[in-house]
Amino acid sequence: MNHARLGLSALFALSLVGCPDAESPSSANDEPQMRVTIDLSKGADNPSFTLSHSESRSFRKRVEDLEEQKNRVLPQPGQGGYQGLVLREIGRGDGRPEYRVKNGWVVVKSPTSQKGYADPLRKTEAWVIKAGQRVVPAAAYEEVRRELDSK
């Protein structure tokens, strides 16, 4: 009887301690947050905001769910005006990837590679700018919304 009670006590104690996994709050906050810059023009002070840990995780998941476009020419930034949303992980070294989201594409650049993912309905771009709606200047938000609505 004592062995059974001891076993149940041990099981209860383990359930309280738990095991860290991808869904636990402590490990969820281990992933770096993403800093979003609205690239409006070269050389200007572009507005930016930070996604929460949850939003950053959701952004990464959205990109993972997109189809990589192998053997396709990736779009390049233009000369002026809205150049897309640029996302970078906060607190990582120079090897961190840069995500550029614009016009139905998510282009992921790292020091050694560049990959493009198709997002023809521009859902990722719309989702990211909506996340920053309350914190970015209204004029910048509206410029991106006009761009999204025009295509």
PDB file of C-alpha atoms in Angstrom:
ATOM      1  CA  MET A   1       0.000   0.000   0.000  1.00  0.00           C
ATOM      2  CA  ASN A   2       2.830   2.390   0.835  1.00  0.00           C
ATOM      3  CA  HIS A   3       4.480   1.636  -2.506  1.00  0.00           C
ATOM      4  CA  ALA A   4       1.298   2.534  -4.378  1.00  0.00           C
ATOM      5  CA  ARG A   5       0.946   5.760  -2.418  1.00  0.00           C
ATOM      6  CA  LEU A   6       4.615   6.595  -3.039  1.00  0.00           C
ATOM      7  CA  GLY A   7       4.187   5.923  -6.760  1.00  0.00           C
ATOM      8  CA  LEU A   8       1.142   8.187  -6.984  1.00  0.00           C
ATOM      9  CA  SER A   9       2.965  10.909  -5.057  1.00  0.00           C
ATOM     10  CA  ALA A  10       5.906  10.703  -7.436  1.00  0.00           C
ATOM     11  CA  LEU A  11       3.598  10.822 -10.459  1.00  0.00           C
ATOM     12  CA  PHE A  12       1.797  13.862  -9.025  1.00  0.00           C
ATOM     13  CA  ALA A  13       5.102  15.630  -8.352  1.00  0.00           C
ATOM     14  CA  LEU A  14       6.269  14.994 -11.909  1.00  0.00           C
ATOM     15  CA  SER A  15       3.021  16.348 -13.303  1.00  0.00           C
ATOM     16  CA  LEU A  16       3.569  19.576 -11.362  1.00  0.00           C
ATOM     17  CA  VAL A  17       7.122  19.956 -12.646  1.00  0.00           C
ATOM     18  CA  GLY A  18       6.244  19.062 -16.205  1.00  0.00           C
ATOM     19  CA  CYS A  19       8.602  18.904 -19.133  1.00  0.00           C
ATOM     20  CA  PRO A  20       9.413  21.910 -21.284  1.00  0.00           C
ATOM     21  CA  ASP A  21       8.196  21.570 -24.825  1.00  0.00           C
ATOM     22  CA  ALA A  22       7.338  23.784 -27.770  1.00  0.00           C
ATOM     23  CA  GLU A  23       3.915  24.593 -26.352  1.00  0.00           C
ATOM     24  CA  SER A  24       4.960  25.588 -22.839  1.00  0.00           C
ATOM     25  CA  PRO A  25       4.960  29.305 -22.011  1.00  0.00           C
ATOM     26  CA  SER A  26       8.591  29.337 -20.877  1.00  0.00           C
ATOM     27  CA  SER A  27       9.942  27.819 -24.088  1.00  0.00           C
ATOM     28  CA  ALA A  28       7.549  29.896 -26.202  1.00  0.00           C
ATOM     29  CA  ASN A  29       9.280  33.036 -24.946  1.00  0.00           C
ATOM     30  CA  ASP A  30      12.699  31.581 -25.784  1.00  0.00           C
ATOM     31  CA  GLU A  31      12.082  32.275 -29.468  1.00  0.00           C
ATOM     32  CA  PRO A  32      13.223  35.775 -30.411  1.00  0.00           C
ATOM     33  CA  GLN A  33      10.717  38.461 -31.180  1.00  0.00           C
ATOM     34  CA  MET A  34      10.599  40.007 -34.627  1.00  0.00           C
ATOM     35  CA  ARG A  35      11.254  43.673 -35.358  1.00  0.00           C
ATOM     36  CA  VAL A  36       9.245  44.988 -38.327  1.00  0.00           C
ATOM     37  CA  THR A  37      10.443  47.960 -40.375  1.00  0.00           C
ATOM     38  CA  ILE A  38       8.150  49.522 -42.948  1.00  0.00           C
ATOM     39  CA  ASP A  39      10.562  50.228 -45.804  1.00  0.00           C
ATOM     40  CA  LEU A  40       9.111  53.373 -47.348  1.00  0.00           C
ATOM     41  CA  SER A  41      12.205  54.899 -48.922  1.00  0.00           C
ATOM     42  CA  LYS A  42      15.958  54.574 -49.053  1.00  0.00           C
ATOM     43  CA  GLY A  43      17.835  56.619 -46.481  1.00  0.00           C
ATOM     44  CA  ALA A  44      14.752  57.825 -44.619  1.00  0.00           C
ATOM     45  CA  ASP A  45      13.918  57.046 -41.022  1.00  0.00           C
ATOM     46  CA  ASN A  46      11.403  54.262 -41.584  1.00  0.00           C
ATOM     47  CA  PRO A  47       8.781  53.449 -38.933  1.00  0.00           C
ATOM     48  CA  SER A  48       9.127  50.168 -37.076  1.00  0.00           C
ATOM     49  CA  PHE A  49       7.440  48.103 -34.386  1.00  0.00           C
ATOM     50  CA  THR A  50       8.008  44.836 -32.541  1.00  0.00           C
ATOM     51  CA  LEU A  51       5.815  41.754 -32.795  1.00  0.00           C
ATOM     52  CA  SER A  52       5.015  40.005 -29.517  1.00  0.00           C
ATOM     53  CA  HIS A  53       6.464  36.533 -28.879  1.00  0.00           C
ATOM     54  CA  SER A  54       3.141  35.011 -29.924  1.00  0.00           C
ATOM     55  CA  GLU A  55       2.916  37.153 -33.073  1.00  0.00           C
ATOM     56  CA  SER A  56       6.541  36.349 -33.953  1.00  0.00           C
ATOM     57  CA  ARG A  57       5.820  32.633 -33.620  1.00  0.00           C
ATOM     58  CA  SER A  58       2.695  33.055 -35.764  1.00  0.00           C
ATOM     59  CA  PHE A  59       4.693  34.906 -38.441  1.00  0.00           C
ATOM     60  CA  ARG A  60       7.276  32.097 -38.622  1.00  0.00           C
ATOM     61  CA  LYS A  61       4.473  29.532 -38.889  1.00  0.00           C
ATOM     62  CA  ARG A  62       2.861  31.503 -41.716  1.00  0.00           C
ATOM     63  CA  VAL A  63       6.142  31.509 -43.648  1.00  0.00           C
ATOM     64  CA  GLU A  64       6.635  27.765 -43.029  1.00  0.00           C
ATOM     65  CA  ASP A  65       3.184  27.122 -44.494  1.00  0.00           C
ATOM     66  CA  LEU A  66       3.963  28.988 -47.740  1.00  0.00           C
ATOM     67  CA  GLU A  67       5.271  27.167 -50.795  1.00  0.00           C
ATOM     68  CA  GLU A  68       8.917  27.785 -51.640  1.00  0.00           C
ATOM     69  CA  GLN A  69       9.385  28.990 -55.212  1.00  0.00           C
ATOM     70  CA  LYS A  70      12.462  27.148 -56.428  1.00  0.00           C
ATOM     71  CA  ASN A  71      14.031  28.112 -59.760  1.00  0.00           C
ATOM     72  CA  ARG A  72      12.106  31.390 -59.939  1.00  0.00           C
ATOM     73  CA  VAL A  73      13.620  34.839 -60.134  1.00  0.00           C
ATOM     74  CA  LEU A  74      12.999  36.543 -56.820  1.00  0.00           C
ATOM     75  CA  PRO A  75      11.697  40.105 -56.778  1.00  0.00           C
ATOM     76  CA  GLN A  76      14.152  42.882 -55.945  1.00  0.00           C
ATOM     77  CA  PRO A  77      13.351  46.114 -54.109  1.00  0.00           C
ATOM     78  CA  GLY A  78      12.491  49.016 -56.401  1.00  0.00           C
ATOM     79  CA  GLN A  79      13.919  52.524 -56.486  1.00  0.00           C
ATOM     80  CA  GLY A  80      11.552  54.443 -54.243  1.00  0.00           C
ATOM     81  CA  GLY A  81       8.320  54.433 -52.317  1.00  0.00           C
ATOM     82  CA  TYR A  82       7.017  51.425 -50.442  1.00  0.00           C
ATOM     83  CA  GLN A  83       9.577  48.598 -50.598  1.00  0.00           C
ATOM     84  CA  GLY A  84       7.837  46.139 -48.292  1.00  0.00           C
ATOM     85  CA  LEU A  85       7.953  45.029 -44.686  1.00  0.00           C
ATOM     86  CA  VAL A  86      11.361  43.945 -43.403  1.00  0.00           C
ATOM     87  CA  LEU A  87      11.419  41.612 -40.399  1.00  0.00           C
ATOM     88  CA  ARG A  88      14.463  40.646 -38.335  1.00  0.00           C
ATOM     89  CA  GLU A  89      14.847  38.634 -35.160  1.00  0.00           C
ATOM     90  CA  ILE A  90      15.763  40.717 -32.121  1.00  0.00           C
ATOM     91  CA  GLY A  91      18.843  39.783 -30.121  1.00  0.00           C
ATOM     92  CA  ARG A  92      20.522  37.472 -32.580  1.00  0.00           C
ATOM     93  CA  GLY A  93      23.916  37.890 -34.209  1.00  0.00           C
ATOM     94  CA  ASP A  94      24.610  38.854 -37.794  1.00  0.00           C
ATOM     95  CA  GLY A  95      23.662  35.378 -39.016  1.00  0.00           C
ATOM     96  CA  ARG A  96      19.961  35.941 -38.454  1.00  0.00           C
ATOM     97  CA  PRO A  97      17.654  35.825 -41.461  1.00  0.00           C
ATOM     98  CA  GLU A  98      15.959  38.881 -42.907  1.00  0.00           C
ATOM     99  CA  TYR A  99      12.409  38.518 -44.192  1.00  0.00           C
ATOM    100  CA  ARG A 100      11.120  40.958 -46.826  1.00  0.00           C
ATOM    101  CA  VAL A 101       7.370  40.755 -47.379  1.00  0.00           C
ATOM    102  CA  LYS A 102       5.921  42.511 -50.409  1.00  0.00           C
ATOM    103  CA  ASN A 103       3.594  42.037 -53.329  1.00  0.00           C
ATOM    104  CA  GLY A 104       2.792  38.360 -52.832  1.00  0.00           C
ATOM    105  CA  TRP A 105       6.297  37.290 -51.863  1.00  0.00           C
ATOM    106  CA  VAL A 106       8.198  36.517 -48.690  1.00  0.00           C
ATOM    107  CA  VAL A 107      11.928  36.579 -49.453  1.00  0.00           C
ATOM    108  CA  VAL A 108      14.151  35.142 -46.727  1.00  0.00           C
ATOM    109  CA  LYS A 109      17.815  36.164 -46.891  1.00  0.00           C
ATOM    110  CA  SER A 110      20.575  34.755 -44.736  1.00  0.00           C
ATOM    111  CA  PRO A 111      24.341  35.190 -45.138  1.00  0.00           C
ATOM    112  CA  THR A 112      24.519  31.985 -47.194  1.00  0.00           C
ATOM    113  CA  SER A 113      21.202  31.744 -49.040  1.00  0.00           C
ATOM    114  CA  GLN A 114      18.092  33.435 -50.302  1.00  0.00           C
ATOM    115  CA  LYS A 115      14.702  31.747 -50.674  1.00  0.00           C
ATOM    116  CA  GLY A 116      11.381  33.000 -51.947  1.00  0.00           C
ATOM    117  CA  TYR A 117       7.911  31.930 -50.886  1.00  0.00           C
ATOM    118  CA  ALA A 118       4.711  32.694 -52.773  1.00  0.00           C
ATOM    119  CA  ASP A 119       1.874  34.430 -50.953  1.00  0.00           C
ATOM    120  CA  PRO A 120      -0.316  35.443 -53.909  1.00  0.00           C
ATOM    121  CA  LEU A 121      -3.197  36.715 -51.778  1.00  0.00           C
ATOM    122  CA  ARG A 122      -0.745  38.801 -49.705  1.00  0.00           C
ATOM    123  CA  LYS A 123      -2.197  37.464 -46.465  1.00  0.00           C
ATOM    124  CA  THR A 124       1.156  37.550 -44.664  1.00  0.00           C
ATOM    125  CA  GLU A 125       1.789  41.173 -45.607  1.00  0.00           C
ATOM    126  CA  ALA A 126      -1.736  42.207 -44.550  1.00  0.00           C
ATOM    127  CA  TRP A 127      -1.419  40.300 -41.256  1.00  0.00           C
ATOM    128  CA  VAL A 128       1.934  41.897 -40.363  1.00  0.00           C
ATOM    129  CA  ILE A 129       0.828  45.475 -41.069  1.00  0.00           C
ATOM    130  CA  LYS A 130      -2.400  44.926 -39.132  1.00  0.00           C
ATOM    131  CA  ALA A 131      -0.291  43.861 -36.130  1.00  0.00           C
ATOM    132  CA  GLY A 132       1.383  47.278 -36.236  1.00  0.00           C
ATOM    133  CA  GLN A 133      -1.727  49.348 -36.905  1.00  0.00           C
ATOM    134  CA  ARG A 134      -1.910  50.840 -33.395  1.00  0.00           C
ATOM    135  CA  VAL A 135       1.771  51.724 -33.080  1.00  0.00           C
ATOM    136  CA  VAL A 136       2.965  52.972 -36.467  1.00  0.00           C
ATOM    137  CA  PRO A 137       2.192  56.469 -37.747  1.00  0.00           C
ATOM    138  CA  ALA A 138      -1.183  56.585 -39.495  1.00  0.00           C
ATOM    139  CA  ALA A 139       0.343  57.876 -42.757  1.00  0.00           C
ATOM    140  CA  ALA A 140       2.731  54.896 -42.982  1.00  0.00           C
ATOM    141  CA  TYR A 141      -0.029  52.417 -42.173  1.00  0.00           C
ATOM    142  CA  GLU A 142      -2.319  53.953 -44.792  1.00  0.00           C
ATOM    143  CA  GLU A 143       0.418  53.891 -47.450  1.00  0.00           C
ATOM    144  CA  VAL A 144       0.864  50.144 -46.960  1.00  0.00           C
ATOM    145  CA  ARG A 145      -2.910  49.567 -46.901  1.00  0.00           C
ATOM    146  CA  ARG A 146      -3.276  51.499 -50.195  1.00  0.00           C
ATOM    147  CA  GLU A 147      -0.536  49.343 -51.721  1.00  0.00           C
ATOM    148  CA  LEU A 148      -2.263  46.166 -50.529  1.00  0.00           C
ATOM    149  CA  ASP A 149      -5.664  47.313 -51.776  1.00  0.00           C
ATOM    150  CA  SER A 150      -4.313  48.306 -55.209  1.00  0.00           C
ATOM    151  CA  LYS A 151      -3.338  44.797 -56.237  1.00  0.00           C
TER     152      LYS A 151
END
